[in-house]
PDB file of C-alpha atoms in Angstrom:
ATOM      1  CA  LEU A   1     -16.420  -2.795 -18.924  1.00 40.00           C
ATOM      2  CA  LYS A   2     -13.870  -5.253 -17.904  1.00 40.00           C
ATOM      3  CA  PRO A   3     -11.723  -4.399 -14.845  1.00 48.00           C
ATOM      4  CA  GLN A   4      -8.018  -3.446 -15.720  1.00 53.00           C
ATOM      5  CA  ASN A   5      -5.604  -6.386 -14.776  1.00 62.00           C
ATOM      6  CA  SER A   6      -3.313  -4.081 -12.437  1.00 68.00           C
ATOM      7  CA  THR A   7      -0.522  -5.694 -10.525  1.00 81.00           C
ATOM      8  CA  LEU A   8       0.575  -4.557  -7.042  1.00 86.00           C
ATOM      9  CA  SER A   9       3.631  -5.704  -5.201  1.00 93.00           C
ATOM     10  CA  ILE A  10       4.849  -4.382  -1.995  1.00 96.00           C
ATOM     11  CA  TYR A  11       8.696  -5.080  -0.938  1.00 97.00           C
ATOM     12  CA  PRO A  12      10.761  -5.290   1.195  1.00 98.00           C
ATOM     13  CA  ASN A  13       7.873  -7.172   3.311  1.00 97.00           C
ATOM     14  CA  PRO A  14       8.749  -7.440   6.161  1.00 97.00           C
ATOM     15  CA  ALA A  15       9.570  -3.665   6.111  1.00 97.00           C
ATOM     16  CA  SER A  16      11.643  -1.625   8.691  1.00 95.00           C
ATOM     17  CA  ASN A  17      12.091   2.217   7.660  1.00 95.00           C
ATOM     18  CA  ILE A  18      10.756   2.381   4.020  1.00 96.00           C
ATOM     19  CA  PHE A  19       8.862  -0.101   1.688  1.00 97.00           C
ATOM     20  CA  ASN A  20       8.367   0.114  -1.945  1.00 97.00           C
ATOM     21  CA  ILE A  21       4.934  -0.248  -3.929  1.00 94.00           C
ATOM     22  CA  SER A  22       4.986  -1.457  -7.389  1.00 93.00           C
ATOM     23  CA  THR A  23       2.172  -0.962  -9.726  1.00 88.00           C
ATOM     24  CA  ASN A  24       1.378  -1.023 -13.438  1.00 86.00           C
ATOM     25  CA  SER A  25      -1.721   0.772 -13.739  1.00 83.00           C
ATOM     26  CA  SER A  26      -1.718   3.800 -15.624  1.00 83.00           C
ATOM     27  CA  ALA A  27      -4.300   5.730 -13.674  1.00 86.00           C
ATOM     28  CA  PRO A  28      -3.528   7.666 -10.370  1.00 88.00           C
ATOM     29  CA  GLN A  29      -4.047   5.569  -7.423  1.00 93.00           C
ATOM     30  CA  LEU A  30      -4.568   6.152  -3.720  1.00 95.00           C
ATOM     31  CA  LEU A  31      -2.442   4.340  -1.109  1.00 95.00           C
ATOM     32  CA  GLU A  32      -4.046   3.634   2.337  1.00 96.00           C
ATOM     33  CA  VAL A  33      -2.357   1.805   5.148  1.00 97.00           C
ATOM     34  CA  TYR A  34      -4.624   0.730   8.018  1.00 98.00           C
ATOM     35  CA  ASP A  35      -3.655  -0.882  11.415  1.00 97.00           C
ATOM     36  CA  ILE A  36      -5.101  -4.141  12.429  1.00 95.00           C
ATOM     37  CA  ALA A  37      -7.875  -2.024  14.491  1.00 97.00           C
ATOM     38  CA  GLY A  38      -8.845  -0.736  11.081  1.00 97.00           C
ATOM     39  CA  ARG A  39      -7.593   2.790  11.773  1.00 98.00           C
ATOM     40  CA  LEU A  40      -6.128   4.593   8.959  1.00 98.00           C
ATOM     41  CA  GLN A  41      -2.579   5.489   9.765  1.00 97.00           C
ATOM     42  CA  PHE A  42      -1.724   7.339   6.674  1.00 95.00           C
ATOM     43  CA  GLU A  43      -2.549   7.776   2.687  1.00 96.00           C
ATOM     44  CA  GLN A  44      -0.406   8.851  -0.210  1.00 95.00           C
ATOM     45  CA  ALA A  45      -1.288   9.249  -3.940  1.00 95.00           C
ATOM     46  CA  ILE A  46       0.809   7.060  -5.893  1.00 93.00           C
ATOM     47  CA  GLN A  47       1.488   6.845  -9.928  1.00 87.00           C
ATOM     48  CA  SER A  48       2.366   3.647 -12.181  1.00 85.00           C
ATOM     49  CA  GLY A  49       5.818   2.341 -11.588  1.00 89.00           C
ATOM     50  CA  VAL A  50       7.661   2.141  -8.173  1.00 93.00           C
ATOM     51  CA  SER A  51       6.801   4.612  -5.220  1.00 94.00           C
ATOM     52  CA  THR A  52       8.847   4.373  -2.067  1.00 96.00           C
ATOM     53  CA  ILE A  53       6.939   5.065   1.007  1.00 96.00           C
ATOM     54  CA  ASN A  54       8.384   6.260   4.255  1.00 95.00           C
ATOM     55  CA  ALA A  55       7.287   3.781   7.295  1.00 94.00           C
ATOM     56  CA  GLU A  56       9.274   5.466  10.000  1.00 94.00           C
ATOM     57  CA  GLY A  57       6.079   6.546  11.557  1.00 94.00           C
ATOM     58  CA  LEU A  58       4.592   3.202  11.585  1.00 96.00           C
ATOM     59  CA  SER A  59       5.022   1.134  14.832  1.00 96.00           C
ATOM     60  CA  GLN A  60       6.116  -2.562  14.791  1.00 97.00           C
ATOM     61  CA  GLY A  61       3.118  -4.457  13.768  1.00 97.00           C
ATOM     62  CA  VAL A  62       0.893  -5.929  10.969  1.00 98.00           C
ATOM     63  CA  TYR A  63      -0.836  -3.387   8.639  1.00 98.00           C
ATOM     64  CA  MET A  64      -3.321  -3.610   5.805  1.00 97.00           C
ATOM     65  CA  VAL A  65      -2.182  -1.722   2.671  1.00 96.00           C
ATOM     66  CA  ARG A  66      -5.250  -0.848   0.334  1.00 95.00           C
ATOM     67  CA  VAL A  67      -4.770   0.744  -3.086  1.00 93.00           C
ATOM     68  CA  SER A  68      -7.843   2.175  -4.747  1.00 93.00           C
ATOM     69  CA  GLU A  69      -8.326   3.576  -8.035  1.00 90.00           C
ATOM     70  CA  GLY A  70     -11.234   6.059  -9.046  1.00 86.00           C
ATOM     71  CA  GLY A  71     -12.717   5.118  -5.463  1.00 83.00           C
ATOM     72  CA  ARG A  72     -12.625   1.485  -6.401  1.00 88.00           C
ATOM     73  CA  ASN A  73     -10.668  -0.845  -4.567  1.00 84.00           C
ATOM     74  CA  VAL A  74      -8.024  -2.394  -6.478  1.00 79.00           C
ATOM     75  CA  ARG A  75      -5.819  -4.784  -4.124  1.00 89.00           C
ATOM     76  CA  ASN A  76      -5.290  -5.401  -0.452  1.00 93.00           C
ATOM     77  CA  GLU A  77      -1.996  -6.461   0.946  1.00 95.00           C
ATOM     78  CA  ARG A  78      -0.635  -7.183   4.234  1.00 97.00           C
ATOM     79  CA  LEU A  79       2.438  -5.353   5.359  1.00 98.00           C
ATOM     80  CA  VAL A  80       4.537  -6.393   8.345  1.00 98.00           C
ATOM     81  CA  VAL A  81       6.680  -3.497   9.942  1.00 97.00           C
ATOM     82  CA  LEU A  82       9.563  -4.914  12.047  1.00 97.00           C
ATOM     83  CA  ARG A  83      11.833  -2.459  14.153  1.00 87.00           C
TER      84      ARG A  83
END
């Protein structure tokens, strides 16, 4: 089986109170946000299209956003939160 060519974009980046995740995958996906120490800050199920994520609970800093589908890692992206 060939992996699907799913696209992922995060904007705005840097973010302040919210950021958007845009994906074209038709399967349900799991969004996880980790701090630079590798601690999970939050996770949320996302669907195809654009999902708006509340970032108010995140302190200023750099985070790793991981999107997985069916337990498989699809993409990792860096997110900067500015206050």
